[in-house]
Amino acid sequence: GPKKPFNKSAAWREARELLYHHRRRLLIGLLLMLVSRLAGVVLPALSKVVIDDVIGKSRHDLLLPIALAAGAATVVQAITSFTLSQVISVAAQRAITDMRKRVQAKVMRLPVRYFDSTQTGVLLSRIMSDADGIRNLVGTGLVSLAGGLVTALISLCVLLYLNWRLTLVTAVVLAAFGGGMAYAFKRLRPLFRERGRIQAE
């Protein structure tokens, strides 16, 4: 039969339900991500102190506090990154398992003629591979996106404070690069669909 049109409202409703169902782990993951990204900003900030004060002003007494701060920031970042991967990975695996169960239950209710006219690989791809797509929503994808936005915002504020002209030029270049990447992925999206079809066959 003809292919059904994509229902955006149903997809957004499903995404909201997934996010609400795993809201506790996602909230913990976002908090851990925020701590990790703030700890990651410490090392670049300390490099400025080393160059300006320790080397420029010969204040060697600051070396020990700088080393302790850098070590503490590294330890905090390592612990939060590990905990983040554990918390988010568990939530993603549970969401994927639940989605696979729902898809399999729906497939098993289909009439027998559907199984006669559909390849086994197509059914396996729908149950096993398609459910992995929600990993980007409930898993590390959404948290990484939020972490990247936080880091970009902090970096942008610092760069604007240091040199706003050079920052604007860099932002224009990055915007052009991002537009090119968006165009490339738009052109490549049909190839990913074709790859999934070939894999199913």
Coordinates of C-alpha atoms in Angstrom, one line a residue:
G1 CA 0.0 0.0 0.0
P2 CA 1.0 3.7 -0.2
K3 CA 3.4 4.9 2.4
K4 CA 1.7 6.7 5.3
P5 CA 2.7 10.4 5.8
F6 CA 5.0 11.2 8.8
N7 CA 2.9 12.4 11.8
K8 CA 5.0 15.1 13.5
S9 CA 2.6 15.7 16.3
A10 CA 2.6 12.0 17.2
A11 CA 6.4 11.9 17.1
W12 CA 6.7 14.9 19.4
R13 CA 4.1 13.4 21.8
E14 CA 6.1 10.2 21.9
A15 CA 9.3 12.1 22.5
R16 CA 7.8 14.1 25.3
E17 CA 6.5 10.9 26.9
L18 CA 9.9 9.3 26.8
L19 CA 11.6 12.4 28.3
Y20 CA 8.9 12.6 31.1
H21 CA 9.3 8.9 31.8
H22 CA 13.1 9.2 32.2
R23 CA 13.0 12.7 33.7
R24 CA 14.9 11.8 36.9
R25 CA 17.9 10.2 35.2
L26 CA 18.0 13.0 32.6
L27 CA 17.9 15.6 35.3
I28 CA 20.7 14.0 37.2
G29 CA 22.6 13.6 33.9
L30 CA 22.2 17.3 33.1
L31 CA 23.4 18.3 36.6
L32 CA 26.4 16.1 36.3
M33 CA 27.1 17.4 32.8
L34 CA 27.0 21.0 34.1
V35 CA 29.5 20.2 36.9
S36 CA 31.7 18.4 34.4
R37 CA 31.7 21.3 31.9
L38 CA 32.4 23.8 34.6
A39 CA 35.3 21.8 35.8
G40 CA 36.5 21.6 32.3
V41 CA 36.7 25.4 32.1
V42 CA 39.1 25.5 35.0
L43 CA 42.2 24.3 33.1
P44 CA 42.0 27.0 30.4
A45 CA 41.4 29.6 33.1
L46 CA 44.5 28.4 35.0
S47 CA 46.6 28.6 31.9
K48 CA 46.0 32.4 31.8
V49 CA 47.1 32.7 35.5
V50 CA 50.2 30.7 34.8
I51 CA 51.2 32.9 31.8
D52 CA 50.2 36.3 33.3
D53 CA 51.2 35.8 37.0
V54 CA 53.6 32.9 37.4
I55 CA 55.7 33.6 34.2
G56 CA 55.0 37.3 33.7
K57 CA 55.2 38.4 37.3
S58 CA 57.5 35.6 38.6
R59 CA 55.0 34.6 41.3
H60 CA 56.2 31.0 41.8
D61 CA 54.3 30.7 45.0
L62 CA 51.1 30.3 43.0
L63 CA 52.4 27.0 41.3
L64 CA 51.2 24.8 44.2
P65 CA 47.6 26.2 44.4
I66 CA 47.4 26.1 40.6
A67 CA 48.5 22.5 40.5
L68 CA 46.1 21.5 43.3
A69 CA 43.2 23.3 41.5
A70 CA 44.1 21.7 38.2
G71 CA 44.2 18.2 39.8
A72 CA 41.0 18.7 41.7
A73 CA 39.2 19.9 38.5
T74 CA 40.6 16.9 36.6
V75 CA 39.4 14.5 39.3
V76 CA 35.9 16.1 39.4
Q77 CA 35.6 16.0 35.6
A78 CA 36.6 12.3 35.5
I79 CA 34.2 11.3 38.3
T80 CA 31.3 13.2 36.8
S81 CA 32.0 12.0 33.3
F82 CA 32.0 8.4 34.5
T83 CA 28.9 8.8 36.6
L84 CA 27.2 10.5 33.7
S85 CA 27.9 7.7 31.3
Q86 CA 26.6 5.2 33.8
V87 CA 23.4 7.1 34.6
I88 CA 22.5 8.0 31.0
S89 CA 23.5 4.6 29.6
V90 CA 21.1 2.8 32.0
A91 CA 18.3 5.1 31.0
A92 CA 19.0 4.7 27.3
Q93 CA 19.1 0.9 27.5
R94 CA 15.9 0.8 29.4
A95 CA 14.2 3.0 26.9
I96 CA 15.5 1.0 24.0
T97 CA 14.4 -2.3 25.6
D98 CA 10.9 -0.9 26.3
M99 CA 10.6 0.4 22.7
R100 CA 11.7 -2.9 21.3
K101 CA 9.1 -4.7 23.4
R102 CA 6.4 -2.4 22.2
V103 CA 7.4 -2.7 18.5
Q104 CA 7.6 -6.5 18.8
A105 CA 4.2 -6.7 20.4
K106 CA 2.7 -4.6 17.6
V107 CA 4.4 -6.7 14.9
M108 CA 3.1 -9.9 16.5
R109 CA -0.5 -8.6 16.2
L110 CA -0.2 -8.1 12.5
P111 CA -2.0 -10.6 10.2
V112 CA -0.2 -13.6 8.8
R113 CA -0.2 -12.3 5.2
Y114 CA 2.1 -9.5 6.4
F115 CA 4.7 -12.0 7.5
D116 CA 4.4 -13.8 4.2
S117 CA 5.0 -10.6 2.1
T118 CA 7.7 -9.1 4.3
Q119 CA 11.3 -10.2 4.6
T120 CA 12.6 -11.3 8.0
G121 CA 15.4 -8.8 7.8
V122 CA 12.9 -5.9 7.5
L123 CA 11.1 -7.1 10.6
L124 CA 14.4 -7.5 12.5
S125 CA 15.5 -4.0 11.4
R126 CA 12.3 -2.5 12.6
I127 CA 12.5 -4.2 16.0
M128 CA 16.2 -4.1 16.7
S129 CA 17.8 -1.2 14.7
D130 CA 15.1 1.4 14.6
A131 CA 14.6 1.4 18.4
D132 CA 18.3 2.5 18.8
G133 CA 17.3 5.9 17.4
I134 CA 15.9 7.0 20.7
R135 CA 19.4 6.7 22.2
N136 CA 20.0 10.2 20.9
L137 CA 16.9 11.4 22.8
V138 CA 17.2 9.6 26.2
G139 CA 20.9 8.7 26.0
T140 CA 24.0 10.7 25.6
G141 CA 22.8 12.7 22.6
L142 CA 20.5 15.1 24.4
V143 CA 22.9 15.5 27.3
S144 CA 25.9 16.1 25.0
L145 CA 23.9 18.7 23.1
A146 CA 23.1 20.5 26.3
G147 CA 26.7 20.3 27.4
G148 CA 27.9 21.6 24.1
L149 CA 25.6 24.6 24.4
V150 CA 26.7 25.4 27.9
T151 CA 30.4 25.2 26.9
A152 CA 29.7 27.3 23.8
L153 CA 27.9 29.9 25.8
I154 CA 30.6 30.2 28.4
S155 CA 33.3 30.3 25.7
L156 CA 31.4 32.9 23.7
C157 CA 31.0 35.2 26.7
V158 CA 34.7 35.0 27.6
L159 CA 35.8 35.6 24.0
L160 CA 33.5 38.5 23.6
Y161 CA 35.0 40.0 26.7
L162 CA 38.5 39.5 25.4
N163 CA 38.1 40.6 21.8
W164 CA 34.6 41.0 20.4
R165 CA 35.7 41.8 16.8
L166 CA 37.7 38.6 16.4
T167 CA 34.9 36.6 18.1
L168 CA 32.4 37.9 15.6
V169 CA 34.6 37.0 12.7
T170 CA 35.1 33.5 14.2
A171 CA 31.3 33.2 14.8
V172 CA 30.6 34.0 11.1
V173 CA 33.1 31.4 9.9
L174 CA 31.6 28.8 12.3
A175 CA 28.0 29.7 11.1
A176 CA 29.1 29.1 7.5
F177 CA 30.7 25.8 8.4
G178 CA 27.5 24.8 10.3
G179 CA 25.4 25.7 7.3
G180 CA 27.6 23.6 5.0
M181 CA 27.3 20.6 7.4
A182 CA 23.5 21.0 7.6
Y183 CA 23.3 21.0 3.8
A184 CA 25.6 18.0 3.6
F185 CA 23.6 16.0 6.0
K186 CA 20.4 16.9 4.2
R187 CA 21.9 15.5 1.0
L188 CA 23.2 12.4 2.8
R189 CA 19.9 11.5 4.6
P190 CA 18.5 9.5 1.7
L191 CA 21.7 7.5 1.6
F192 CA 21.2 6.5 5.2
R193 CA 17.7 5.4 4.4
E194 CA 19.0 3.4 1.5
R195 CA 21.7 1.8 3.7
G196 CA 19.0 0.7 6.1
R197 CA 16.9 -0.8 3.3
I198 CA 19.9 -2.7 2.0
Q199 CA 20.9 -3.9 5.4
A200 CA 17.3 -5.1 5.9
E201 CA 17.5 -7.0 2.7

